[in-house]
XYZ file of C-alpha atoms in Angstrom:
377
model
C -144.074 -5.068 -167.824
C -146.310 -2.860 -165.892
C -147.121 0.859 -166.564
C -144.936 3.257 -164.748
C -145.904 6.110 -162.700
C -144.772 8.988 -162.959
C -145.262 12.018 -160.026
C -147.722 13.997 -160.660
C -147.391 15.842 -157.721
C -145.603 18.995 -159.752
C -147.377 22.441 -160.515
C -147.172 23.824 -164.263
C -146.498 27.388 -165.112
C -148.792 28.992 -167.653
C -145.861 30.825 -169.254
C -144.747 30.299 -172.645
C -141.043 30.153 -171.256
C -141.657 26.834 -169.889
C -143.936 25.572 -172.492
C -141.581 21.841 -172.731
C -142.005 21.765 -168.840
C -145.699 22.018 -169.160
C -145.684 19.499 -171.642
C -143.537 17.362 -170.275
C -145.978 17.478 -167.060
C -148.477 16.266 -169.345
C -147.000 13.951 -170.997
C -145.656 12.158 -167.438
C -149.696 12.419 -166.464
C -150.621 10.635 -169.901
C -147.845 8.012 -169.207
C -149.072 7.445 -165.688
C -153.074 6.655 -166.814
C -151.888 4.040 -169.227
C -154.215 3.172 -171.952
C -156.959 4.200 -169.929
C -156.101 7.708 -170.737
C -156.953 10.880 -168.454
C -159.596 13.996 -169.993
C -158.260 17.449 -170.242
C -159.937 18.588 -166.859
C -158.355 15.877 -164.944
C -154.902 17.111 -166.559
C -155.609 20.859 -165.285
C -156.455 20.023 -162.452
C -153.292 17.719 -161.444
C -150.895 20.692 -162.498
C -152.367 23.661 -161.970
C -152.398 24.705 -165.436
C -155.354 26.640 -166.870
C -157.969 24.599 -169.377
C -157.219 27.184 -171.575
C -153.389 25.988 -171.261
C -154.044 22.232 -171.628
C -156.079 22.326 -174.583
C -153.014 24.140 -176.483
C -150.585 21.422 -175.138
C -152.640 18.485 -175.693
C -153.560 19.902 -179.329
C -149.391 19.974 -179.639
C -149.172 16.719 -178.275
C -151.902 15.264 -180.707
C -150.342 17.483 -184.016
C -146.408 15.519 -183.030
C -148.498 12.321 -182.451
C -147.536 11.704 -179.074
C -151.069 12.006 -177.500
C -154.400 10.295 -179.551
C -157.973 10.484 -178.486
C -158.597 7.444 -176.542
C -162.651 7.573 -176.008
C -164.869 9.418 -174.026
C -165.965 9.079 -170.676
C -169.091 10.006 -168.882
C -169.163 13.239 -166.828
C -171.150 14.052 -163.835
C -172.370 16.695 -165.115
C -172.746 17.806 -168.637
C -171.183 15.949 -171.919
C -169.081 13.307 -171.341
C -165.379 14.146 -171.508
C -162.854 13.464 -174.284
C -160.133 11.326 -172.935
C -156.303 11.254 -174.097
C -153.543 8.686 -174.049
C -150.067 8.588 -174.950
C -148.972 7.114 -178.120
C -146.053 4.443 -176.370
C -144.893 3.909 -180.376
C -144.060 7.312 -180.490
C -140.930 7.386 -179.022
C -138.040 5.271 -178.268
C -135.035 4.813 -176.056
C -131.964 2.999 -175.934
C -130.495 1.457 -173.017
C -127.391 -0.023 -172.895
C -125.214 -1.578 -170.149
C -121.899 -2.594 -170.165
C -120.332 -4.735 -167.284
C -117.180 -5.975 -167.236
C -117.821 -9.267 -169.404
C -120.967 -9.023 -170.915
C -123.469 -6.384 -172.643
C -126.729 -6.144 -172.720
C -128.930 -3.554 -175.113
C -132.865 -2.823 -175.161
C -135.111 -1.122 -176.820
C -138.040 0.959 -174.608
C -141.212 2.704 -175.773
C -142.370 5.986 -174.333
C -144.837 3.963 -171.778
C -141.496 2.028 -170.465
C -142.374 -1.461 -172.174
C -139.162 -3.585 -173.285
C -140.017 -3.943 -177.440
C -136.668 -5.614 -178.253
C -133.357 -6.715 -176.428
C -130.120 -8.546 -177.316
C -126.965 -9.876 -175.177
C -123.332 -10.683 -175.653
C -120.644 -11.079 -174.237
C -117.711 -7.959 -173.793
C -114.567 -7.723 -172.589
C -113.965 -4.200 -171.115
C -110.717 -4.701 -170.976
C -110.108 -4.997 -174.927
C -109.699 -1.454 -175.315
C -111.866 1.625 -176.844
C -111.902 0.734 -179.963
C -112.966 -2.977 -179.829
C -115.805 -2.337 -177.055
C -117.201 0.458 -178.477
C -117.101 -1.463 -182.024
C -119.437 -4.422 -180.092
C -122.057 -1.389 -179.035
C -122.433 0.218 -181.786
C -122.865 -2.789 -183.631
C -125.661 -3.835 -181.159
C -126.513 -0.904 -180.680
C -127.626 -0.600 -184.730
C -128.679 -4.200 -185.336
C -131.204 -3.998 -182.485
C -132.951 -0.771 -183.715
C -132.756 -1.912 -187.524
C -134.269 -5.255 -186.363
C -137.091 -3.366 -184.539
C -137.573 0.543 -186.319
C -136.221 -0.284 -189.869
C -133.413 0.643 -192.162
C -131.385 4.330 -191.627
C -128.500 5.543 -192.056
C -127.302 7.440 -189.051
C -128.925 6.598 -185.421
C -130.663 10.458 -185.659
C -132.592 9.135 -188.763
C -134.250 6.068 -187.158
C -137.712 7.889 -186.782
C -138.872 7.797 -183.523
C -135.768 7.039 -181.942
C -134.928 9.701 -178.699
C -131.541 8.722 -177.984
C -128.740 5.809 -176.382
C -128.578 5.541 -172.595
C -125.146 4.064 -171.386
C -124.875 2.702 -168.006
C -121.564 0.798 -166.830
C -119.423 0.690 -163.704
C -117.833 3.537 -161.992
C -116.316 5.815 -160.800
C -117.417 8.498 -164.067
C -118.309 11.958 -164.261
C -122.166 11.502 -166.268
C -122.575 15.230 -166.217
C -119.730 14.967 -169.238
C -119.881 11.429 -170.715
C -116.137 10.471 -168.959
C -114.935 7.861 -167.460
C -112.803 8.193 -164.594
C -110.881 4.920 -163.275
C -113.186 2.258 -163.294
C -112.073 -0.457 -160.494
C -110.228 -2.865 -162.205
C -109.896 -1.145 -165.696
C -107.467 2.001 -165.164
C -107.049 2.649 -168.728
C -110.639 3.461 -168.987
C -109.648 6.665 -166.950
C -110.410 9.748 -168.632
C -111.691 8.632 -171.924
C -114.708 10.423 -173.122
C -117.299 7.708 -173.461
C -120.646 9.655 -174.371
C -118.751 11.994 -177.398
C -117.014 8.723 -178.898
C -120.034 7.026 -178.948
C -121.706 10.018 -180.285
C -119.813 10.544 -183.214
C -120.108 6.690 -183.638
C -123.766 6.313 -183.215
C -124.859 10.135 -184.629
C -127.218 10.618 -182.704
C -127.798 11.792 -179.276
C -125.942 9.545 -175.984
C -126.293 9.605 -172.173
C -123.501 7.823 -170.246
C -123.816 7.046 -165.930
C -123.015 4.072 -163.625
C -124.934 1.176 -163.548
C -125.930 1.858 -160.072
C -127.730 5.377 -160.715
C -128.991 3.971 -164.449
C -131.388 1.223 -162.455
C -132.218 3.900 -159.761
C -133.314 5.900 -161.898
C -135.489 2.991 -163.783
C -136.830 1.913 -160.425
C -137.891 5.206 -158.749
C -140.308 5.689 -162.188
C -141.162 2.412 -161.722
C -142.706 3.501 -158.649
C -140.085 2.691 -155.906
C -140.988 6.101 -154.217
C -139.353 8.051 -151.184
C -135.829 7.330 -150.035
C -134.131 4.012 -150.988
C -130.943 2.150 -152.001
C -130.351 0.037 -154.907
C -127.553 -2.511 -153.953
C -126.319 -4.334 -157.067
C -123.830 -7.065 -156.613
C -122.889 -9.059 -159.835
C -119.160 -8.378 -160.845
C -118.490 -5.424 -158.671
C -120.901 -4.308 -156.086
C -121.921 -0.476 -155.960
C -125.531 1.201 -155.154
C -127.624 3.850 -156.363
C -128.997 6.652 -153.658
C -132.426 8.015 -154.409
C -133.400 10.420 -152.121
C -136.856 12.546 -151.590
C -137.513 10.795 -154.931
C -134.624 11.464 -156.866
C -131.529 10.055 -157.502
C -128.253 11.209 -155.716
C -125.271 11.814 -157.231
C -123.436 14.182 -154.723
C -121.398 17.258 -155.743
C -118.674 15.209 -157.757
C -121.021 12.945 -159.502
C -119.057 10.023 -156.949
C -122.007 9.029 -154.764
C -122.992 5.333 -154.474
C -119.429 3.688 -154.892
C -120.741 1.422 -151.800
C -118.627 -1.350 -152.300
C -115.174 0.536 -151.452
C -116.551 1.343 -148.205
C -113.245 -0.289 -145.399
C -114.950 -2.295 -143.124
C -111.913 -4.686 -142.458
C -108.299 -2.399 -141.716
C -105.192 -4.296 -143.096
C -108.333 -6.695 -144.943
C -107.745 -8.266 -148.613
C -106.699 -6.341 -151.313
C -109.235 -4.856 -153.204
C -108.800 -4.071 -157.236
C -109.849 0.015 -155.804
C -106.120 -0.722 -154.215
C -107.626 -0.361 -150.873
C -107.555 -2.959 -148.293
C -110.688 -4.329 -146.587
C -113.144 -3.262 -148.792
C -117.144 -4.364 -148.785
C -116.281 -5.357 -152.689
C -113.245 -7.382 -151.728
C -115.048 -9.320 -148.479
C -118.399 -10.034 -150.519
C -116.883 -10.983 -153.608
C -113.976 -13.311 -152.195
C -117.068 -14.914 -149.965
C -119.223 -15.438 -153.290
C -116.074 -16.627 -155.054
C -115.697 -19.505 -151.708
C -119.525 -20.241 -152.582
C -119.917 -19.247 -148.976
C -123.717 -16.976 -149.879
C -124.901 -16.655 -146.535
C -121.204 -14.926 -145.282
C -121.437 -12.746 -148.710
C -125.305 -11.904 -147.512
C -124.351 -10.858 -144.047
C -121.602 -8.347 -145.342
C -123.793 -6.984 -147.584
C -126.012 -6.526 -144.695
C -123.090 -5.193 -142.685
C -122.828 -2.388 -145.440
C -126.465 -1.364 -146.081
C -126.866 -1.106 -142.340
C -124.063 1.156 -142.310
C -126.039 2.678 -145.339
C -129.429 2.598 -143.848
C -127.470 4.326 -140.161
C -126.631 7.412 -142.205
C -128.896 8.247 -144.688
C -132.164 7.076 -142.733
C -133.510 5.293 -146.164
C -136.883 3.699 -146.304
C -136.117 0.572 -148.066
C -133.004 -1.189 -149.706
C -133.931 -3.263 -153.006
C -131.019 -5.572 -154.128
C -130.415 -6.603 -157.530
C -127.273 -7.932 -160.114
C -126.161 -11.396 -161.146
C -125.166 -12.994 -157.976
C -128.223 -12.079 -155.843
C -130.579 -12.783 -158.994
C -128.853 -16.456 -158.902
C -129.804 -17.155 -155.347
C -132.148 -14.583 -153.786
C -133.328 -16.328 -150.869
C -130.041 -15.861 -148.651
C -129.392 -12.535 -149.599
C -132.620 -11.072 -148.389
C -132.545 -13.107 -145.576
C -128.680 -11.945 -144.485
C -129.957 -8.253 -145.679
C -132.717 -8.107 -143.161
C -131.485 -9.582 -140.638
C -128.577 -7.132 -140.400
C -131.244 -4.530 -140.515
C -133.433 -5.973 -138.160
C -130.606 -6.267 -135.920
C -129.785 -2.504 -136.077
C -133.552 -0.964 -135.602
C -133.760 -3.322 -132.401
C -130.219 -1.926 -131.182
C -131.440 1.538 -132.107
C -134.997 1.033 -130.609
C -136.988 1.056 -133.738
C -140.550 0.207 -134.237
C -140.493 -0.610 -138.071
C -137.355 -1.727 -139.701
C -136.236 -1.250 -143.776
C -138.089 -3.500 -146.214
C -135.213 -5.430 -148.395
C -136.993 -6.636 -151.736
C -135.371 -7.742 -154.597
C -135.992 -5.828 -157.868
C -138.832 -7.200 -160.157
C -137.347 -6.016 -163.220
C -134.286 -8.912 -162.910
C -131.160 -8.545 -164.793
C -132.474 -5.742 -166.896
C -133.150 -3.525 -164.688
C -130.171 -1.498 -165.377
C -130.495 -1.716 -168.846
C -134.431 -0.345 -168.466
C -132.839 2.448 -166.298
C -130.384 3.880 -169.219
C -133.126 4.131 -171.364
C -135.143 5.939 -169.097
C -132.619 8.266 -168.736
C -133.086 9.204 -172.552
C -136.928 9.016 -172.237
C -136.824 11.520 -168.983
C -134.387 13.345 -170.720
C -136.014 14.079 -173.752
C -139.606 13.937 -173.221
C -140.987 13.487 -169.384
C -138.396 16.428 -168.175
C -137.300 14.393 -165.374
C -133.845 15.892 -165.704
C -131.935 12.429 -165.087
C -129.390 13.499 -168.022
């Protein structure tokens, strides 16, 4: 896996109020050089803060172990600068996503690189108790496998915290589920405390959409895009001015249950026409290139309102067969900028991290959470 980036484009505050936001400014800068590391003079003058300031930090950062020496390089003037990484053991972060028949848990280190994994299947439909009985036991068994014994999650060393990322519609500001297409008795239940109390240790909970956004614009997806994930649902995550867009009720993104057929097929929303119910029913007919072209129906109506920059697809079924779906995608788009007089039209790329990707993005979550002060939590 590559090293992520992380914007570096924000301006400290030398007060001691906001001492974990200056860190966490450094610490984003120390994840962005990779193990080529960045001196003390580069970090001041990226954020603004005072050398004075950065020498405290970094001293902090070495003291917790999360920054180490990593060399010296040669100045152009004077002695040759001391130059700091990040420690990527340091830290960890699981991420966890649930679909609606299968799970899939990994384990991330502070630089972003995938140290362990594991996959099942799941039945979301079996109820609380026996789905959140298959987490935690993954959950567990993949950290014991890779950090050791503990008892509780909180007392696996350098462990940060569980990111959960399944279908929606949820509330992530609170950990709840609302009703999740096809799974109504999901509605309401309080996902992030029950696996809390389960796991003892810290948990994040948000679609599956938003989770891979999240994963992809610190990957270094950048400006204003759309994630478009079609596997057993279809749904996308909004990022927008570089970050990701939940709207006022924490319901942006449910793209699939957009109507773009009136009196069309039932969908399991209980609408009719739906951009779920068309693409899925033409996947189901092994009819791809009809599936590709609604999806390209929807993110043009996506690309029409929110002016994106580029629409990156990912989930099961465009994974299995890529080649139609970003050829239906862009066409559709294509088709649009010429209508609308255009000079460029949207890039449609596939995502690079594969099936993981929203996986990678719950962790992240914890990881910008806890450390990089990204705020996704």
């Amino acid at each position: 896996m590559s090293e992520d980036r992380v914007n570096s484009g924000r301006v400290g505050a030398n007060l001691g109020a906001v001492r974990s936001h200056n860190s966490a400014l450094v610490l984003g800068l120390l994840r962005g050089a990779g193990t080529e590391g960045i001196s003390r003079l580069e970090v001041a003058e990226r954020t603004g803060l005072t050398p004075q300031a950065v020498s405290k930090i970094t001293g902090r950062l070495r003291e917790t172990g999360l920054a180490a020496e990593a060399g010296r390089r040669a100045s152009t003037g004077g002695k040759p600068r001391t130059v700091l990484r990040l420690v990527p053991e340091a830290g960890h972060a699981v991420g966890v996503q649930l679909d609606r028949d299968a799970l899939r848990v990994v384990l991330v280190r502070l630089d972003g690189a995938v140290v362990g994994e594991r996959r099942g299947e799941l039945d979301l439909g079996a109820g609380a108790e026996a789905v959140l009985g298959v987490v935690v036991e993954a959950v567990t068994g993949l950290v014991r496998s890779c950090l050791g014994p503990f008892g509780e999650l909180a007392e696996a060393g350098s462990l940060l915290g569980v990111g959960v990322a399944l279908p929606g519609p949820l509330d992530h500001v609170r950990g709840v589920l609302h009703r999740v297409t096809g799974f109504p008795e999901w509605d309401g239940f309080p996902l992030r405390a029950a696996l809390r109390d389960r796991l003892g240790g810290p948990v994040l909970v948000d679609k599956d959409t938003n989770a891979a956004a999240v994963g992809l614009a610190v990957g270094g997806a950048g400006g204003s895009f759309a994630y478009l994930h079609l596997g057993t649902g279809l749904g996308a995550g909004l990022v927008i001015g570089g970050r990701v867009h939940r709207g006022a009720r924490t319901g942006a993104g449910e793209f699939g249950h957009q109507v773009v057929q009136l009196d069309g097929p039932r969908c399991e929303c209980g609408d009719r026409g739906c951009l779920e119910a068309l693409c899925l029913s033409a996947v189901a007919r092994g009819e791809t290139e009809r599936a590709a072209r609604v999806l390209g129906v929807g993110a043009g109506n996506l690309v029409g309102l929110l002016d994106i920059d580029r629409v990156l697809l990912g989930g099961r079924t465009v994974l299995a067969d890529p080649g139609p779906f970003i050829r239906g995608v862009s066409a559709e788009l294509d088709a649009r900028a010429r209508r609308e007089g255009l000079r460029e039209g949207v890039t449609v790329d596939v995502v690079r991290q594969g099936e993981r990707v929203v996986a990678e993005g719950a962790a992240e979550m914890v990881l910008g959470a806890r450390v990089f002060g990204r705020g996704e939590g």
